[in-house]
mmCIF file of C-alpha atoms in Angstrom:
data_model
loop_
_atom_site.group_PDB
_atom_site.id
_atom_site.type_symbol
_atom_site.label_atom_id
_atom_site.label_comp_id
_atom_site.label_asym_id
_atom_site.label_seq_id
_atom_site.Cartn_x
_atom_site.Cartn_y
_atom_site.Cartn_z
ATOM 1 C CA MET A 1 0.205 0.385 0.258
ATOM 2 C CA SER A 2 1.348 3.827 -1.017
ATOM 3 C CA ALA A 3 1.852 6.037 1.405
ATOM 4 C CA ARG A 4 -0.617 8.412 -0.527
ATOM 5 C CA LEU A 5 -3.349 5.607 -0.271
ATOM 6 C CA ILE A 6 -2.712 5.126 4.222
ATOM 7 C CA VAL A 7 -3.092 8.867 4.321
ATOM 8 C CA GLY A 8 -6.668 9.796 2.261
ATOM 9 C CA THR A 9 -7.108 6.498 4.022
ATOM 10 C CA ALA A 10 -7.026 7.989 7.777
ATOM 11 C CA TRP A 11 -8.476 11.213 6.704
ATOM 12 C CA ALA A 12 -11.645 9.908 4.994
ATOM 13 C CA PHE A 13 -12.371 7.689 7.641
ATOM 14 C CA THR A 14 -11.467 10.777 10.358
ATOM 15 C CA ALA A 15 -14.007 12.465 8.320
ATOM 16 C CA THR A 16 -16.112 9.810 8.559
ATOM 17 C CA LEU A 17 -15.806 9.504 12.107
ATOM 18 C CA CYS A 18 -16.201 13.313 12.657
ATOM 19 C CA VAL A 19 -19.435 13.309 10.638
ATOM 20 C CA VAL A 20 -21.470 10.626 12.284
ATOM 21 C CA SER A 21 -20.206 12.075 16.157
ATOM 22 C CA ALA A 22 -21.341 15.372 15.322
ATOM 23 C CA VAL A 23 -25.021 13.735 13.822
ATOM 24 C CA ALA A 24 -24.919 11.640 17.032
ATOM 25 C CA HIS A 25 -24.358 14.813 19.184
ATOM 26 C CA ILE A 26 -27.180 17.091 17.372
ATOM 27 C CA THR A 27 -29.610 14.611 18.066
ATOM 28 C CA GLY A 28 -28.960 13.555 21.216
ATOM 29 C CA LEU A 29 -26.806 10.284 21.311
ATOM 30 C CA ARG A 30 -24.660 10.218 23.980
ATOM 31 C CA LEU A 31 -22.077 7.401 24.594
ATOM 32 C CA ASN A 32 -21.283 7.034 28.198
ATOM 33 C CA LEU A 33 -18.286 5.484 29.505
ATOM 34 C CA SER A 34 -17.691 6.451 32.850
ATOM 35 C CA ALA A 35 -18.979 4.129 36.399
ATOM 36 C CA SER A 36 -21.642 6.999 37.920
ATOM 37 C CA ALA A 37 -23.885 5.761 35.275
ATOM 38 C CA PRO A 38 -24.567 2.220 33.217
ATOM 39 C CA ALA A 39 -22.498 2.437 30.218
ATOM 40 C CA GLY A 40 -23.623 2.284 27.028
ATOM 41 C CA LEU A 41 -25.775 4.507 24.588
ATOM 42 C CA TRP A 42 -28.295 7.403 25.776
ATOM 43 C CA ARG A 43 -30.842 9.548 24.147
ATOM 44 C CA VAL A 44 -31.036 13.160 25.876
ATOM 45 C CA VAL A 45 -33.889 14.667 25.180
ATOM 46 C CA VAL A 46 -35.369 18.515 25.476
ATOM 47 C CA VAL A 47 -36.723 18.582 28.964
ATOM 48 C CA ASP A 48 -40.587 19.152 28.197
ATOM 49 C CA SER A 49 -41.394 19.648 31.483
ATOM 50 C CA THR A 50 -40.847 20.085 35.209
ATOM 51 C CA ILE A 51 -37.913 18.764 36.929
ATOM 52 C CA ARG A 52 -38.939 15.796 38.939
ATOM 53 C CA ARG A 53 -36.718 13.746 41.553
ATOM 54 C CA GLY A 54 -35.378 10.702 39.747
ATOM 55 C CA ASP A 55 -35.372 12.239 36.457
ATOM 56 C CA LEU A 56 -31.962 10.677 34.770
ATOM 57 C CA VAL A 57 -30.215 13.963 33.110
ATOM 58 C CA GLU A 58 -27.110 14.645 31.370
ATOM 59 C CA VAL A 59 -25.992 18.387 32.861
ATOM 60 C CA CYS A 60 -22.293 20.433 33.078
ATOM 61 C CA ALA A 61 -21.218 20.531 36.460
ATOM 62 C CA PRO A 62 -20.726 24.348 38.696
ATOM 63 C CA ILE A 63 -17.026 25.563 37.637
ATOM 64 C CA LEU A 64 -15.917 25.449 41.305
ATOM 65 C CA PRO A 65 -12.548 24.880 42.937
ATOM 66 C CA VAL A 66 -13.034 20.835 42.872
ATOM 67 C CA THR A 67 -14.577 20.829 39.609
ATOM 68 C CA LEU A 68 -11.951 22.118 38.240
ATOM 69 C CA ALA A 69 -9.067 20.039 40.273
ATOM 70 C CA MET A 70 -11.107 16.467 38.955
ATOM 71 C CA ARG A 71 -10.603 17.960 35.174
ATOM 72 C CA GLN A 72 -6.529 18.799 35.769
ATOM 73 C CA ARG A 73 -6.129 15.292 37.665
ATOM 74 C CA GLY A 74 -7.886 13.730 34.680
ATOM 75 C CA ALA A 75 -11.237 12.292 36.629
ATOM 76 C CA LEU A 76 -13.612 14.474 34.063
ATOM 77 C CA PRO A 77 -13.310 14.424 30.671
ATOM 78 C CA PRO A 78 -13.154 17.217 27.698
ATOM 79 C CA GLY A 79 -16.275 18.469 26.764
ATOM 80 C CA ASP A 80 -18.049 20.602 25.156
ATOM 81 C CA CYS A 81 -19.067 21.821 28.975
ATOM 82 C CA PRO A 82 -17.521 25.246 30.556
ATOM 83 C CA ALA A 83 -14.327 24.660 31.646
ATOM 84 C CA ASP A 84 -14.075 22.154 29.169
ATOM 85 C CA LEU A 85 -15.524 19.480 30.393
ATOM 86 C CA ALA A 86 -17.845 17.036 29.755
ATOM 87 C CA PRO A 87 -21.600 16.580 30.659
ATOM 88 C CA LEU A 88 -22.670 13.894 33.021
ATOM 89 C CA LEU A 89 -25.764 12.311 33.551
ATOM 90 C CA LYS A 90 -27.133 12.337 37.224
ATOM 91 C CA PRO A 91 -30.288 11.077 38.828
ATOM 92 C CA VAL A 92 -32.349 14.597 40.535
ATOM 93 C CA ALA A 93 -32.576 14.025 44.473
ATOM 94 C CA ALA A 94 -33.783 16.748 45.556
ATOM 95 C CA VAL A 95 -35.624 19.345 43.971
ATOM 96 C CA ALA A 96 -36.727 22.900 45.358
ATOM 97 C CA GLY A 97 -38.153 22.731 48.645
ATOM 98 C CA ASP A 98 -36.598 19.458 49.882
ATOM 99 C CA GLN A 99 -34.303 19.187 52.522
ATOM 100 C CA VAL A 100 -30.504 17.854 52.274
ATOM 101 C CA ARG A 101 -29.023 17.140 55.241
ATOM 102 C CA VAL A 102 -24.102 16.700 54.619
ATOM 103 C CA LYS A 103 -22.546 15.402 57.145
ATOM 104 C CA ALA A 104 -18.611 14.102 56.354
ATOM 105 C CA GLY A 105 -18.949 10.718 56.312
ATOM 106 C CA LYS A 106 -22.586 9.737 56.427
ATOM 107 C CA LEU A 107 -24.454 9.402 53.850
ATOM 108 C CA VAL A 108 -26.350 12.405 52.136
ATOM 109 C CA SER A 109 -30.299 12.563 52.861
ATOM 110 C CA VAL A 110 -33.222 14.366 51.271
ATOM 111 C CA ASN A 111 -35.628 14.738 53.269
ATOM 112 C CA GLY A 112 -35.164 12.146 55.864
ATOM 113 C CA LEU A 113 -34.007 9.791 53.885
ATOM 114 C CA SER A 114 -30.659 8.686 53.276
ATOM 115 C CA LEU A 115 -29.595 8.265 49.422
ATOM 116 C CA ALA A 116 -27.235 5.266 48.664
ATOM 117 C CA GLY A 117 -23.203 5.040 48.942
ATOM 118 C CA SER A 118 -23.745 8.989 48.902
ATOM 119 C CA ALA A 119 -21.367 9.361 51.513
ATOM 120 C CA ALA A 120 -18.196 11.284 50.299
ATOM 121 C CA ALA A 121 -14.730 10.463 49.728
ATOM 122 C CA ALA A 122 -12.521 10.857 52.608
ATOM 123 C CA ASN A 123 -9.738 12.602 50.275
ATOM 124 C CA MET A 124 -12.194 14.479 48.261
ATOM 125 C CA PRO A 125 -13.401 18.205 50.140
ATOM 126 C CA ASN A 126 -17.224 17.618 49.816
ATOM 127 C CA TRP A 127 -20.350 20.270 50.160
ATOM 128 C CA PRO A 128 -19.812 21.675 53.374
ATOM 129 C CA ASP A 129 -21.621 20.081 56.113
ATOM 130 C CA GLY A 130 -25.997 21.434 57.172
ATOM 131 C CA LEU A 131 -28.583 21.018 56.579
ATOM 132 C CA TYR A 132 -30.447 22.582 52.578
ATOM 133 C CA THR A 133 -33.714 23.907 52.130
ATOM 134 C CA LEU A 134 -32.931 23.887 47.887
ATOM 135 C CA PRO A 135 -34.451 26.911 46.421
ATOM 136 C CA HIS A 136 -36.691 28.004 43.522
ATOM 137 C CA GLY A 137 -33.986 26.691 40.150
ATOM 138 C CA ALA A 138 -31.534 24.343 41.516
ATOM 139 C CA VAL A 139 -31.575 20.755 42.185
ATOM 140 C CA TRP A 140 -29.627 18.670 43.881
ATOM 141 C CA LEU A 141 -27.895 15.221 41.892
ATOM 142 C CA THR A 142 -26.355 12.336 44.097
ATOM 143 C CA SER A 143 -25.652 9.611 42.188
ATOM 144 C CA SER A 144 -26.247 5.895 43.659
ATOM 145 C CA TYR A 145 -25.109 3.792 40.732
ATOM 146 C CA SER A 146 -20.890 3.979 42.355
ATOM 147 C CA VAL A 147 -19.590 6.163 45.294
ATOM 148 C CA SER A 148 -17.169 7.155 43.096
ATOM 149 C CA SER A 149 -19.985 9.076 41.586
ATOM 150 C CA PHE A 150 -18.266 13.012 41.118
ATOM 151 C CA ASP A 151 -21.749 14.736 42.174
ATOM 152 C CA SER A 152 -23.578 17.924 44.199
ATOM 153 C CA ARG A 153 -21.992 15.836 47.565
ATOM 154 C CA TYR A 154 -18.963 17.484 46.260
ATOM 155 C CA PHE A 155 -20.712 20.400 44.534
ATOM 156 C CA GLY A 156 -23.502 20.810 45.980
ATOM 157 C CA PRO A 157 -26.592 22.198 44.143
ATOM 158 C CA VAL A 158 -26.635 23.197 40.893
ATOM 159 C CA PRO A 159 -28.894 25.143 38.569
ATOM 160 C CA LEU A 160 -31.587 24.323 36.827
ATOM 161 C CA THR A 161 -30.079 26.228 34.276
ATOM 162 C CA HIS A 162 -27.326 24.023 34.175
ATOM 163 C CA ILE A 163 -29.054 21.115 33.177
ATOM 164 C CA ARG A 164 -29.541 20.051 29.012
ATOM 165 C CA GLY A 165 -31.925 17.351 28.510
ATOM 166 C CA ARG A 166 -33.491 14.091 30.476
ATOM 167 C CA ALA A 167 -31.214 11.316 29.875
ATOM 168 C CA VAL A 168 -32.925 8.072 28.250
ATOM 169 C CA PRO A 169 -30.866 5.126 27.976
ATOM 170 C CA LEU A 170 -31.085 3.585 24.638
ATOM 171 C CA ILE A 171 -28.382 0.141 25.359
ATOM 172 C CA VAL A 172 -26.944 0.207 28.024
ATOM 173 C CA ALA A 173 -25.150 -2.435 30.463
ATOM 174 C CA GLY A 174 -25.896 -1.951 34.191
ATOM 175 C CA ASP A 175 -28.978 -0.991 35.887
ATOM 176 C CA VAL A 176 -30.265 2.347 35.864
ATOM 177 C CA SER A 177 -32.816 1.342 38.723
ATOM 178 C CA HIS A 178 -30.561 1.887 41.012
ATOM 179 C CA MET A 179 -28.617 5.220 39.875
ATOM 180 C CA LEU A 180 -31.249 6.441 42.570
ATOM 181 C CA ALA A 181 -32.036 4.182 45.323
ATOM 182 C CA TRP A 182 -32.654 5.080 49.042
ATOM 183 C CA GLU A 183 -31.213 3.269 51.969
ATOM 184 C CA ASP A 184 -33.902 0.966 54.208
ATOM 185 C CA ASP A 185 -31.776 2.483 57.788
ATOM 186 C CA HIS A 186 -31.718 6.374 58.099
ATOM 187 C CA ASP A 187 -29.028 8.805 60.026
#
């Protein structure tokens, strides 16, 4: 094979990959490879009504020192959110008016119910301890799917304006119902 044919084939492949990626993104298709949600193909659709507790959403993380530190450590991939961050797939654990209790080393609770797997990692700066009533226009995102999920236990409440759409699993490996799970015994 000649060098010219190899270069031409590589350019054609790259161009095709770029077009396919652009079309997939425009149509809402997302490939999740993170541990915070079941791996696989998801579709992000426009939010057509109020965001509710339990909804799965695509969201841009708030730009805070902890978020930027995670990006620098390579824990958050690059993407098209502010600060060159990839959007996150997260379940909505609390909405406006809900009470969220945060205590270092303990499970986060919403309205007195503990979220499974939601204790912040000891080596990470978590959201300050306290009891918070979520204001209008904000949600609390915590994934029970992975104890190492990067979510509101670290960056706090998220403005609704950061939500890019509702996430719908298409072909995933894992149980989506485990993304938001409640503990039987409460703190």
